[in-house]
CSV table of C-alpha atoms in Angstrom, one decimal:
chain,number,residue,atom,x,y,z
A,145,UNK,CA,67.4,26.1,99.6
A,146,UNK,CA,68.5,28.9,97.6
A,147,UNK,CA,70.7,27.6,94.8
A,148,UNK,CA,73.8,29.6,94.0
A,149,UNK,CA,73.5,29.2,90.5
A,150,UNK,CA,70.0,29.4,88.6
A,151,UNK,CA,69.7,28.1,84.9
A,152,UNK,CA,67.0,29.5,82.7
A,153,UNK,CA,66.4,27.7,79.2
A,154,UNK,CA,66.3,30.3,76.4
A,155,UNK,CA,65.6,30.0,72.7
A,156,UNK,CA,69.4,29.7,71.9
A,157,UNK,CA,70.9,28.5,75.0
A,158,UNK,CA,71.1,28.7,78.9
A,159,UNK,CA,71.0,31.8,80.8
A,160,UNK,CA,73.0,31.5,84.0
A,161,UNK,CA,72.2,33.9,86.9
A,162,UNK,CA,73.9,34.0,90.4
A,163,UNK,CA,72.8,34.3,93.7
A,164,UNK,CA,73.6,37.6,95.3
A,165,UNK,CA,76.9,37.5,97.4
A,166,UNK,CA,78.1,34.3,95.8
A,167,UNK,CA,81.8,34.3,95.5
A,168,UNK,CA,83.3,33.1,92.1
A,169,UNK,CA,84.9,30.1,93.6
A,170,UNK,CA,81.5,29.0,94.9
A,171,UNK,CA,80.1,29.7,91.5
A,172,UNK,CA,82.5,27.8,89.9
A,173,UNK,CA,82.4,24.7,92.2
A,174,UNK,CA,78.8,24.6,91.9
A,175,UNK,CA,78.8,24.6,88.3
A,176,UNK,CA,81.6,21.9,88.0
A,177,UNK,CA,79.5,19.8,90.3
A,178,UNK,CA,76.3,20.3,88.0
A,179,UNK,CA,78.3,19.6,84.8
A,180,UNK,CA,79.9,16.4,86.2
A,181,UNK,CA,76.5,15.3,87.6
A,182,UNK,CA,75.4,14.7,83.9
A,183,UNK,CA,72.6,16.8,84.4
A,184,UNK,CA,70.4,16.7,81.3
A,185,UNK,CA,70.5,20.5,80.9
A,186,UNK,CA,73.9,20.5,79.6
A,187,UNK,CA,73.8,19.0,76.3
A,188,UNK,CA,76.9,19.3,74.1
A,189,UNK,CA,76.8,22.2,71.6
A,190,UNK,CA,74.5,24.2,73.8
A,191,UNK,CA,75.6,27.9,74.4
A,192,UNK,CA,75.7,29.2,78.0
A,193,UNK,CA,75.2,32.8,78.6
A,194,UNK,CA,76.7,34.7,81.6
A,195,UNK,CA,75.8,38.3,82.0
A,196,UNK,CA,78.4,40.5,80.6
A,197,UNK,CA,80.7,42.3,83.3
A,198,UNK,CA,79.5,40.1,86.1
A,199,UNK,CA,82.9,38.5,86.4
A,200,UNK,CA,86.2,39.7,85.8
A,201,UNK,CA,87.7,38.8,82.3
A,202,UNK,CA,89.9,36.2,83.7
A,203,UNK,CA,87.3,34.6,85.5
A,204,UNK,CA,85.0,34.5,82.5
A,205,UNK,CA,88.1,32.8,81.0
A,206,UNK,CA,88.0,30.1,83.5
A,207,UNK,CA,84.5,29.4,83.0
A,208,UNK,CA,84.9,29.5,79.3
A,209,UNK,CA,87.7,26.9,79.4
A,210,UNK,CA,85.6,24.6,81.9
A,211,UNK,CA,82.4,24.8,79.6
A,212,UNK,CA,84.7,23.9,76.6
A,213,UNK,CA,86.0,21.0,78.3
A,214,UNK,CA,82.5,19.6,78.7
A,215,UNK,CA,81.8,20.6,75.2
A,216,UNK,CA,79.5,23.7,75.5
A,217,UNK,CA,80.0,27.2,74.0
A,218,UNK,CA,80.3,30.1,76.4
A,219,UNK,CA,79.2,33.5,75.7
A,220,UNK,CA,78.7,37.0,77.7
A,221,UNK,CA,76.6,38.2,74.8
A,222,UNK,CA,72.6,37.4,74.6
A,223,UNK,CA,72.3,36.5,71.0
A,224,UNK,CA,71.8,33.9,68.4
A,225,UNK,CA,75.0,31.9,68.1
A,226,UNK,CA,76.2,31.9,64.7
A,227,UNK,CA,74.8,29.1,62.5
A,228,UNK,CA,78.0,28.9,60.5
A,229,UNK,CA,80.5,26.1,60.8
A,230,UNK,CA,82.7,26.6,64.0
A,231,UNK,CA,85.8,27.3,61.9
A,232,UNK,CA,84.1,30.6,60.5
A,233,UNK,CA,83.2,32.6,63.6
A,234,UNK,CA,81.2,35.7,62.8
A,235,UNK,CA,82.5,39.2,62.9
A,236,UNK,CA,81.5,40.4,66.5
A,237,UNK,CA,83.3,43.5,67.5
A,238,UNK,CA,86.0,45.8,66.0
A,239,UNK,CA,88.4,44.6,68.8
A,240,UNK,CA,88.1,40.9,67.5
A,241,UNK,CA,88.5,41.9,63.9
A,242,UNK,CA,92.0,42.6,64.5
A,243,UNK,CA,92.7,39.2,66.0
A,244,UNK,CA,91.2,37.4,62.9
A,245,UNK,CA,94.1,35.2,61.9
A,246,UNK,CA,95.5,35.3,58.3
A,247,UNK,CA,94.5,31.6,58.2
A,248,UNK,CA,91.0,32.3,58.4
A,249,UNK,CA,91.1,34.0,54.8
A,250,UNK,CA,92.1,30.6,53.3
A,251,UNK,CA,89.1,28.8,54.7
A,252,UNK,CA,85.7,29.0,53.0
A,253,UNK,CA,82.1,29.1,53.9
A,254,UNK,CA,79.7,27.7,51.4
A,255,UNK,CA,76.3,28.9,51.3
A,256,UNK,CA,73.7,27.1,49.2
A,257,UNK,CA,70.8,29.3,48.7
A,258,UNK,CA,69.8,32.8,47.6
A,259,UNK,CA,70.7,35.6,49.9
A,260,UNK,CA,67.6,37.8,50.1
A,261,UNK,CA,67.1,41.5,51.1
A,262,UNK,CA,67.5,42.2,54.5
A,263,UNK,CA,69.6,39.0,55.0
A,264,UNK,CA,73.2,39.2,55.9
A,265,UNK,CA,76.4,37.0,55.8
A,266,UNK,CA,79.4,37.8,57.9
A,267,UNK,CA,82.4,35.5,58.1
A,268,UNK,CA,86.0,35.6,58.9
A,269,UNK,CA,86.9,33.6,56.0
A,270,UNK,CA,86.2,33.5,52.4
A,271,UNK,CA,82.4,32.9,51.1
A,272,UNK,CA,81.1,30.9,48.2
A,273,UNK,CA,77.5,31.4,47.4
A,274,UNK,CA,75.8,29.1,45.1
A,275,UNK,CA,72.8,31.3,44.6
A,276,UNK,CA,72.0,35.1,44.1
A,277,UNK,CA,72.8,38.0,46.4
A,278,UNK,CA,69.6,40.1,45.9
A,279,UNK,CA,69.4,43.9,46.4
A,280,UNK,CA,69.2,44.9,50.1
A,281,UNK,CA,71.4,41.9,51.1
A,282,UNK,CA,74.9,42.1,52.9
A,283,UNK,CA,78.0,39.9,52.6
A,284,UNK,CA,81.0,40.8,54.6
A,285,UNK,CA,84.0,38.5,54.4
A,286,UNK,CA,87.5,38.5,55.9
A,287,UNK,CA,88.7,36.7,52.5
A,288,UNK,CA,87.2,36.6,49.0
A,289,UNK,CA,83.6,36.3,47.7
A,290,UNK,CA,82.5,34.0,45.0
A,291,UNK,CA,79.0,34.3,44.0
A,292,UNK,CA,77.7,31.7,41.5
A,293,UNK,CA,74.8,33.6,40.3
A,294,UNK,CA,73.9,37.4,40.1
A,295,UNK,CA,75.1,39.9,42.8
A,296,UNK,CA,72.9,43.1,43.3
A,297,UNK,CA,73.4,43.3,47.0
A,298,UNK,CA,76.2,45.0,49.1
A,299,UNK,CA,79.5,43.0,49.2
A,300,UNK,CA,82.5,43.7,51.2
A,301,UNK,CA,85.6,41.5,50.7
A,302,UNK,CA,88.9,41.7,52.7
A,303,UNK,CA,86.9,43.2,55.6
A,304,UNK,CA,90.2,43.2,57.9
A,305,UNK,CA,92.3,45.0,55.3
A,306,UNK,CA,93.4,42.1,52.9
A,307,UNK,CA,93.9,44.0,49.6
A,308,UNK,CA,94.6,40.7,47.7
A,309,UNK,CA,90.7,39.7,48.3
A,310,UNK,CA,88.5,39.7,45.1
A,311,UNK,CA,84.8,39.5,44.4
A,312,UNK,CA,83.8,37.2,41.6
A,313,UNK,CA,80.2,36.8,40.3
A,314,UNK,CA,78.4,35.4,37.1
A,315,UNK,CA,77.1,38.8,36.9
A,316,UNK,CA,78.6,41.3,39.2
A,317,UNK,CA,76.3,44.5,39.7
A,318,UNK,CA,76.3,45.3,43.4
A,319,UNK,CA,75.0,48.4,44.7
A,320,UNK,CA,78.0,49.0,46.6
A,321,UNK,CA,81.2,47.0,46.6
A,322,UNK,CA,84.2,47.3,49.2
A,323,UNK,CA,87.4,45.6,49.3
A,324,UNK,CA,89.7,46.3,52.2
A,325,UNK,CA,89.1,50.1,53.0
A,326,UNK,CA,88.3,50.9,49.3
A,327,UNK,CA,84.7,51.7,48.3
A,328,UNK,CA,83.1,51.7,44.9
A,329,UNK,CA,79.4,52.1,44.1
A,330,UNK,CA,77.4,51.2,41.1
A,331,UNK,CA,77.0,53.8,38.3
A,332,UNK,CA,73.7,55.8,38.3
A,333,UNK,CA,72.6,54.3,35.1
A,334,UNK,CA,71.5,50.7,34.9
A,335,UNK,CA,74.4,48.7,33.5
A,336,UNK,CA,73.8,44.8,32.8
A,337,UNK,CA,76.6,42.6,33.3
A,338,UNK,CA,76.7,40.3,30.4
A,339,UNK,CA,79.4,37.8,31.7
A,340,UNK,CA,81.2,36.7,34.8
A,341,UNK,CA,83.5,39.4,36.3
A,342,UNK,CA,86.1,39.9,38.9
A,343,UNK,CA,86.4,42.8,41.1
A,344,UNK,CA,89.9,43.5,42.6
A,345,UNK,CA,92.2,46.2,43.8
A,346,UNK,CA,94.9,47.4,41.3
A,347,UNK,CA,96.8,50.8,41.7
A,348,UNK,CA,94.6,51.5,44.8
A,349,UNK,CA,91.4,51.4,42.9
A,350,UNK,CA,88.9,48.7,42.7
A,351,UNK,CA,88.6,47.4,39.0
A,352,UNK,CA,86.4,44.9,37.3
A,353,UNK,CA,87.7,42.5,34.7
A,354,UNK,CA,85.9,39.7,32.8
A,355,UNK,CA,87.0,36.2,34.0
A,356,UNK,CA,86.4,32.8,32.2
A,357,UNK,CA,84.1,30.4,34.3
B,167,UNK,CA,43.0,17.3,51.6
B,168,UNK,CA,42.5,20.7,52.8
B,169,UNK,CA,44.9,23.4,52.4
B,170,UNK,CA,45.8,26.5,54.5
B,171,UNK,CA,47.0,29.3,52.3
B,172,UNK,CA,48.4,32.8,53.6
B,173,UNK,CA,48.2,35.8,51.2
B,174,UNK,CA,51.2,38.1,52.3
B,175,UNK,CA,53.2,40.9,50.7
B,176,UNK,CA,55.2,42.9,53.1
B,177,UNK,CA,54.4,46.1,51.6
B,178,UNK,CA,50.9,47.6,51.8
B,179,UNK,CA,48.5,48.4,49.1
B,180,UNK,CA,49.7,45.8,46.5
B,181,UNK,CA,46.4,43.9,46.8
B,182,UNK,CA,46.6,41.1,49.4
B,183,UNK,CA,43.0,41.6,50.7
B,184,UNK,CA,41.7,41.9,46.9
B,185,UNK,CA,43.5,38.8,46.0
B,186,UNK,CA,42.2,37.0,49.0
B,187,UNK,CA,38.7,37.8,48.3
B,188,UNK,CA,39.0,36.8,44.7
B,189,UNK,CA,40.7,33.5,45.3
B,190,UNK,CA,38.2,32.8,48.1
B,191,UNK,CA,35.0,33.5,45.7
B,192,UNK,CA,36.8,31.6,42.9
B,193,UNK,CA,37.2,28.5,44.9
B,194,UNK,CA,33.9,28.7,46.4
B,195,UNK,CA,32.4,29.2,42.8
B,196,UNK,CA,34.1,25.8,42.0
B,197,UNK,CA,32.1,24.1,44.7
B,198,UNK,CA,35.0,24.1,47.4
B,199,UNK,CA,34.2,25.0,51.1
B,200,UNK,CA,36.2,28.0,51.9
B,201,UNK,CA,36.9,29.9,54.8
B,202,UNK,CA,38.7,33.3,54.8
B,203,UNK,CA,40.4,34.6,57.8
B,204,UNK,CA,41.2,38.2,58.3
B,205,UNK,CA,44.2,38.6,60.3
B,206,UNK,CA,44.6,42.4,59.8
B,207,UNK,CA,43.3,43.2,63.2
B,208,UNK,CA,42.4,46.9,63.7
B,209,UNK,CA,42.4,47.6,59.9
B,210,UNK,CA,40.2,45.2,58.6
B,211,UNK,CA,38.9,45.3,55.1
B,212,UNK,CA,38.2,41.8,53.8
B,213,UNK,CA,34.6,42.1,54.9
B,214,UNK,CA,34.1,45.2,53.0
B,215,UNK,CA,35.4,43.8,49.7
B,216,UNK,CA,32.9,40.8,50.1
B,217,UNK,CA,30.0,43.2,51.2
B,218,UNK,CA,29.5,41.4,54.6
B,219,UNK,CA,30.3,44.3,56.9
B,220,UNK,CA,26.9,44.7,58.4
B,221,UNK,CA,26.6,40.9,59.0
B,222,UNK,CA,29.3,40.6,61.6
B,223,UNK,CA,28.5,39.4,64.9
B,224,UNK,CA,31.6,38.1,66.5
B,225,UNK,CA,35.2,38.2,65.4
B,226,UNK,CA,38.5,36.4,65.5
B,227,UNK,CA,39.5,38.1,68.8
B,228,UNK,CA,36.4,36.7,70.4
B,229,UNK,CA,37.2,33.2,68.9
B,230,UNK,CA,41.0,32.9,69.9
B,231,UNK,CA,40.3,34.3,73.5
B,232,UNK,CA,37.6,31.6,73.9
B,233,UNK,CA,34.4,33.7,74.2
B,234,UNK,CA,32.7,32.0,71.4
B,235,UNK,CA,33.2,28.9,69.2
B,236,UNK,CA,34.5,29.9,65.6
B,237,UNK,CA,31.4,28.6,64.1
B,238,UNK,CA,29.4,31.4,65.7
B,239,UNK,CA,32.0,34.1,64.4
B,240,UNK,CA,31.8,32.8,60.8
B,241,UNK,CA,29.9,34.9,58.2
B,242,UNK,CA,28.4,33.2,55.4
B,243,UNK,CA,28.5,34.9,52.0
B,244,UNK,CA,25.0,36.1,50.8
B,245,UNK,CA,25.8,34.9,47.2
B,246,UNK,CA,28.2,31.8,47.5
B,247,UNK,CA,26.8,29.4,50.1
B,248,UNK,CA,30.2,27.5,50.8
B,249,UNK,CA,32.1,30.7,51.5
B,250,UNK,CA,32.7,31.8,55.0
B,251,UNK,CA,34.3,34.7,56.5
B,252,UNK,CA,36.0,34.9,59.9
B,253,UNK,CA,36.5,38.7,60.3
B,254,UNK,CA,38.9,40.1,62.9
B,255,UNK,CA,38.3,43.0,65.4
B,256,UNK,CA,38.3,46.5,64.3
B,257,UNK,CA,38.9,47.9,67.8
B,258,UNK,CA,41.9,45.6,69.1
B,259,UNK,CA,45.4,45.5,67.8
B,260,UNK,CA,47.7,42.8,66.5
B,261,UNK,CA,48.7,41.9,69.8
B,262,UNK,CA,45.2,40.4,70.7
B,263,UNK,CA,46.0,37.2,68.6
B,264,UNK,CA,49.2,35.2,68.8
B,265,UNK,CA,50.5,32.6,66.6
B,266,UNK,CA,49.7,29.4,68.6
B,267,UNK,CA,46.1,30.5,68.9
B,268,UNK,CA,45.9,30.9,65.0
B,269,UNK,CA,47.5,27.4,64.6
B,270,UNK,CA,45.1,25.8,67.0
B,271,UNK,CA,41.9,27.3,65.2
B,272,UNK,CA,43.3,26.5,61.8
B,273,UNK,CA,43.8,22.7,63.1
B,274,UNK,CA,40.2,22.7,64.1
B,275,UNK,CA,38.9,24.4,61.1
B,276,UNK,CA,40.8,22.3,58.8
B,277,UNK,CA,38.2,19.4,59.4
B,278,UNK,CA,35.4,21.4,58.1
B,279,UNK,CA,36.9,23.3,55.0
B,280,UNK,CA,38.7,22.4,51.9
B,281,UNK,CA,40.6,25.7,51.7
B,282,UNK,CA,41.5,28.1,54.5
B,283,UNK,CA,42.8,31.5,53.4
B,284,UNK,CA,44.4,33.9,55.6
B,285,UNK,CA,44.8,37.6,54.8
B,286,UNK,CA,48.1,38.7,56.2
B,287,UNK,CA,48.7,42.4,57.3
B,288,UNK,CA,51.3,44.4,55.8
B,289,UNK,CA,54.8,44.5,57.7
B,290,UNK,CA,57.1,42.0,59.0
B,291,UNK,CA,56.1,42.3,62.7
B,292,UNK,CA,53.9,40.4,65.0
B,293,UNK,CA,50.9,40.7,62.9
B,294,UNK,CA,52.8,38.9,59.9
B,295,UNK,CA,54.3,36.1,62.2
B,296,UNK,CA,50.8,35.3,63.5
B,297,UNK,CA,49.3,35.2,60.0
B,298,UNK,CA,51.9,32.8,58.6
B,299,UNK,CA,52.2,30.5,61.6
B,300,UNK,CA,49.3,28.1,60.3
B,301,UNK,CA,49.9,28.1,56.8
B,302,UNK,CA,51.3,25.4,54.7
B,303,UNK,CA,51.4,27.4,51.2
B,304,UNK,CA,52.2,31.1,51.2
B,305,UNK,CA,51.3,33.3,48.3
B,306,UNK,CA,53.3,36.5,48.0
B,307,UNK,CA,51.7,39.5,46.2
B,308,UNK,CA,53.9,42.0,44.6
B,309,UNK,CA,53.6,44.6,42.0
B,310,UNK,CA,55.8,45.5,39.1
B,311,UNK,CA,57.9,48.2,41.2
B,312,UNK,CA,61.1,48.1,42.8
B,313,UNK,CA,59.8,48.9,46.4
B,314,UNK,CA,57.1,46.0,46.2
B,315,UNK,CA,59.5,43.6,44.8
B,316,UNK,CA,62.2,44.4,47.3
B,317,UNK,CA,59.8,44.0,50.2
B,318,UNK,CA,58.5,40.7,48.6
B,319,UNK,CA,62.2,39.5,48.6
B,320,UNK,CA,62.3,40.3,52.2
B,321,UNK,CA,59.1,38.4,52.8
B,322,UNK,CA,60.2,35.5,51.0
B,323,UNK,CA,63.4,35.4,53.3
B,324,UNK,CA,61.4,35.7,56.2
B,325,UNK,CA,59.1,32.9,55.1
B,326,UNK,CA,62.1,30.7,54.6
B,327,UNK,CA,63.2,31.5,58.1
B,328,UNK,CA,60.1,30.5,59.3
B,329,UNK,CA,60.4,27.2,57.4
B,330,UNK,CA,57.6,27.9,55.0
B,331,UNK,CA,59.3,26.6,51.9
B,332,UNK,CA,56.1,26.2,49.8
B,333,UNK,CA,56.1,29.8,48.3
B,334,UNK,CA,54.0,31.0,45.4
B,335,UNK,CA,54.0,34.5,43.6
B,336,UNK,CA,51.3,36.7,42.2
B,337,UNK,CA,52.4,39.9,40.4
B,338,UNK,CA,49.5,42.2,40.8
B,339,UNK,CA,48.5,45.6,38.6
B,340,UNK,CA,50.5,44.9,35.7
B,341,UNK,CA,50.2,47.6,33.0
B,342,UNK,CA,51.3,46.1,29.8
B,343,UNK,CA,51.7,49.3,27.7
B,344,UNK,CA,54.1,50.7,30.4
B,345,UNK,CA,56.0,47.2,30.3
B,346,UNK,CA,56.3,47.4,26.8
B,347,UNK,CA,57.8,50.9,26.8
B,348,UNK,CA,60.3,49.6,29.6
B,349,UNK,CA,58.9,51.9,32.1
B,350,UNK,CA,57.7,49.2,34.4
B,351,UNK,CA,59.5,45.8,35.5
B,352,UNK,CA,58.5,42.8,33.4
B,353,UNK,CA,58.0,39.4,34.6
B,354,UNK,CA,61.6,38.3,33.4
B,355,UNK,CA,63.1,41.2,35.8
B,356,UNK,CA,60.8,40.3,38.7
B,357,UNK,CA,61.5,36.4,38.1
B,358,UNK,CA,65.3,37.0,38.0
B,359,UNK,CA,65.2,38.5,41.7
B,360,UNK,CA,62.5,36.7,43.4
B,361,UNK,CA,62.9,33.3,41.6
B,362,UNK,CA,59.8,31.7,43.2
B,363,UNK,CA,57.0,29.9,41.3
B,364,UNK,CA,54.5,32.4,39.6
B,365,UNK,CA,50.9,31.6,39.8
B,366,UNK,CA,49.4,34.6,38.5
B,367,UNK,CA,49.9,37.7,36.5
B,368,UNK,CA,47.0,40.2,37.1
B,369,UNK,CA,46.6,43.4,34.9
B,370,UNK,CA,45.8,46.6,36.3
B,371,UNK,CA,42.2,46.9,35.8
B,372,UNK,CA,39.6,49.8,36.7
B,373,UNK,CA,37.0,47.2,37.5
B,374,UNK,CA,38.8,46.1,40.7
B,375,UNK,CA,38.2,49.7,42.1
B,376,UNK,CA,34.4,49.4,41.0
B,377,UNK,CA,34.2,45.8,42.4
B,378,UNK,CA,35.8,46.7,45.6
B,379,UNK,CA,33.4,49.7,46.2
B,380,UNK,CA,30.4,47.5,45.4
B,381,UNK,CA,31.4,44.9,47.8
B,382,UNK,CA,31.4,42.2,45.0
B,383,UNK,CA,34.9,40.8,44.0
B,384,UNK,CA,36.1,41.7,40.4
B,385,UNK,CA,36.2,37.6,39.7
B,386,UNK,CA,32.5,37.7,39.4
B,387,UNK,CA,32.5,40.4,36.7
B,388,UNK,CA,32.5,38.7,33.2
B,389,UNK,CA,34.6,40.5,30.9
B,390,UNK,CA,37.0,42.0,33.2
B,391,UNK,CA,40.7,41.3,32.5
B,392,UNK,CA,41.7,41.2,36.2
B,393,UNK,CA,38.7,38.7,36.9
B,394,UNK,CA,39.9,36.4,34.2
B,395,UNK,CA,43.3,36.5,35.6
B,396,UNK,CA,42.0,35.7,39.1
B,397,UNK,CA,40.2,32.8,37.6
B,398,UNK,CA,43.0,31.3,36.2
B,399,UNK,CA,45.0,31.7,39.5
B,400,UNK,CA,42.1,29.8,41.2
B,401,UNK,CA,42.5,27.0,38.5
B,402,UNK,CA,46.3,26.9,39.1
B,403,UNK,CA,45.8,26.5,42.8
B,404,UNK,CA,43.4,23.6,42.0
B,405,UNK,CA,46.5,22.0,40.2
B,406,UNK,CA,45.3,22.9,36.5
B,407,UNK,CA,47.7,23.9,34.0
B,408,UNK,CA,46.5,27.2,32.5
B,409,UNK,CA,48.7,29.4,30.3
B,410,UNK,CA,49.2,32.9,31.4
B,411,UNK,CA,47.0,35.6,29.7
B,412,UNK,CA,48.6,37.4,26.9
B,413,UNK,CA,49.0,41.2,27.7
B,414,UNK,CA,46.2,43.0,26.0
B,415,UNK,CA,47.3,45.7,24.1
B,416,UNK,CA,45.2,48.7,23.7
B,417,UNK,CA,44.3,49.1,20.0
B,418,UNK,CA,44.7,52.3,18.1
B,419,UNK,CA,40.9,53.1,18.1
B,420,UNK,CA,40.6,52.5,21.7
B,421,UNK,CA,43.4,54.9,22.4
B,422,UNK,CA,41.8,57.3,20.0
B,423,UNK,CA,38.4,57.1,21.7
B,424,UNK,CA,40.1,57.5,25.1
B,425,UNK,CA,42.0,60.6,23.9
B,426,UNK,CA,38.7,62.2,22.8
B,427,UNK,CA,36.9,61.0,25.9
B,428,UNK,CA,34.4,59.0,24.0
B,429,UNK,CA,34.5,55.9,26.0
């Protein structure tokens, strides 16, 4: 018998594909049946991928709720789910950016390692990095950024437009720094930061000022 | 306990293959049984540096595809009897070997050898992923130059992602005069960015080129500064505590002689 729903295991979760001509109600009933049968496929915390645009938005929403009730994540995009704590979802699309809540900026993501060239940290909330941010690395945060180490990479605080966001580092010498919609870049000649500094917006300009740590 | 090392760098031309050959020879000189595996399929060089090109019968691709046993493909070094090379193919490309095959091969070879050293290709693609798959220690080679340091940083990040936490650093081709004048990154600058344990600082040495062309690694040449640096690296790999070489400054007379071409 040809199943209405086919499940394929992927590195980051389960990919669902559907038999041709199966209606949404059939699919939903079939999935619910599978979920309630306690199939070992459906482990809590697993991400389930459904091809984008296969169902209408409200139907996807119904599926999302159904999977959430069973402790699973639902996604229409095939990519690795964010490893950050669930309270700090990654910035996905510009459309979602506007939805980001103000409270997110109050939360904080803690990263206990050095961010090396080519690595990227994105968070809706504030970010605390216990380590260095190396040249070529990117940190983008909805809130503020605190670096307990040397910052030589690219940092963007207040990515949703929060002008009160700031960037603090033991040695703040980023290649480029953005706060809200303002951009500043490092001077062309090498400047060594000798003490902890904070970058913030004042009079519509990004300024650096020393801080005590 | 046998060890599997991978020599990698990200950037090309910083001296991965040279380092592999020298560490291999150095360990063999100390009496360890060593196998060198070249994974730079399609651009193999390690055989040239060891002067073994004309002795190759089978290659890594023959072994991983199951055509011959690995022992048949090993080439014994002409001078150092406990040094073996497993060359790779010059006609295939990187896709010919996959990570699982190399892991299986290394697990088998581990029973026979004290050290297995894998020479990694440049880049961070398939070839790199294959080369690092089996290793338990990664040695990252870099040069005192921002592009090489940047790539080394990226590579260390990639190694971390692949759960290779045991990472060591070798800084190659240091020119003490330039460092002194501030024209070249010094060890402090490099350490600040990479912050991994450094096991070697190799000075730039003309003898390396001579040795490469002769097919005799520089570690076998007495009186070469790079050779001495490699000997120290080998000692550190064996767990000895050796101080780093003092940067040799060119004396006034040496510089004067050079100026008049009297060398």
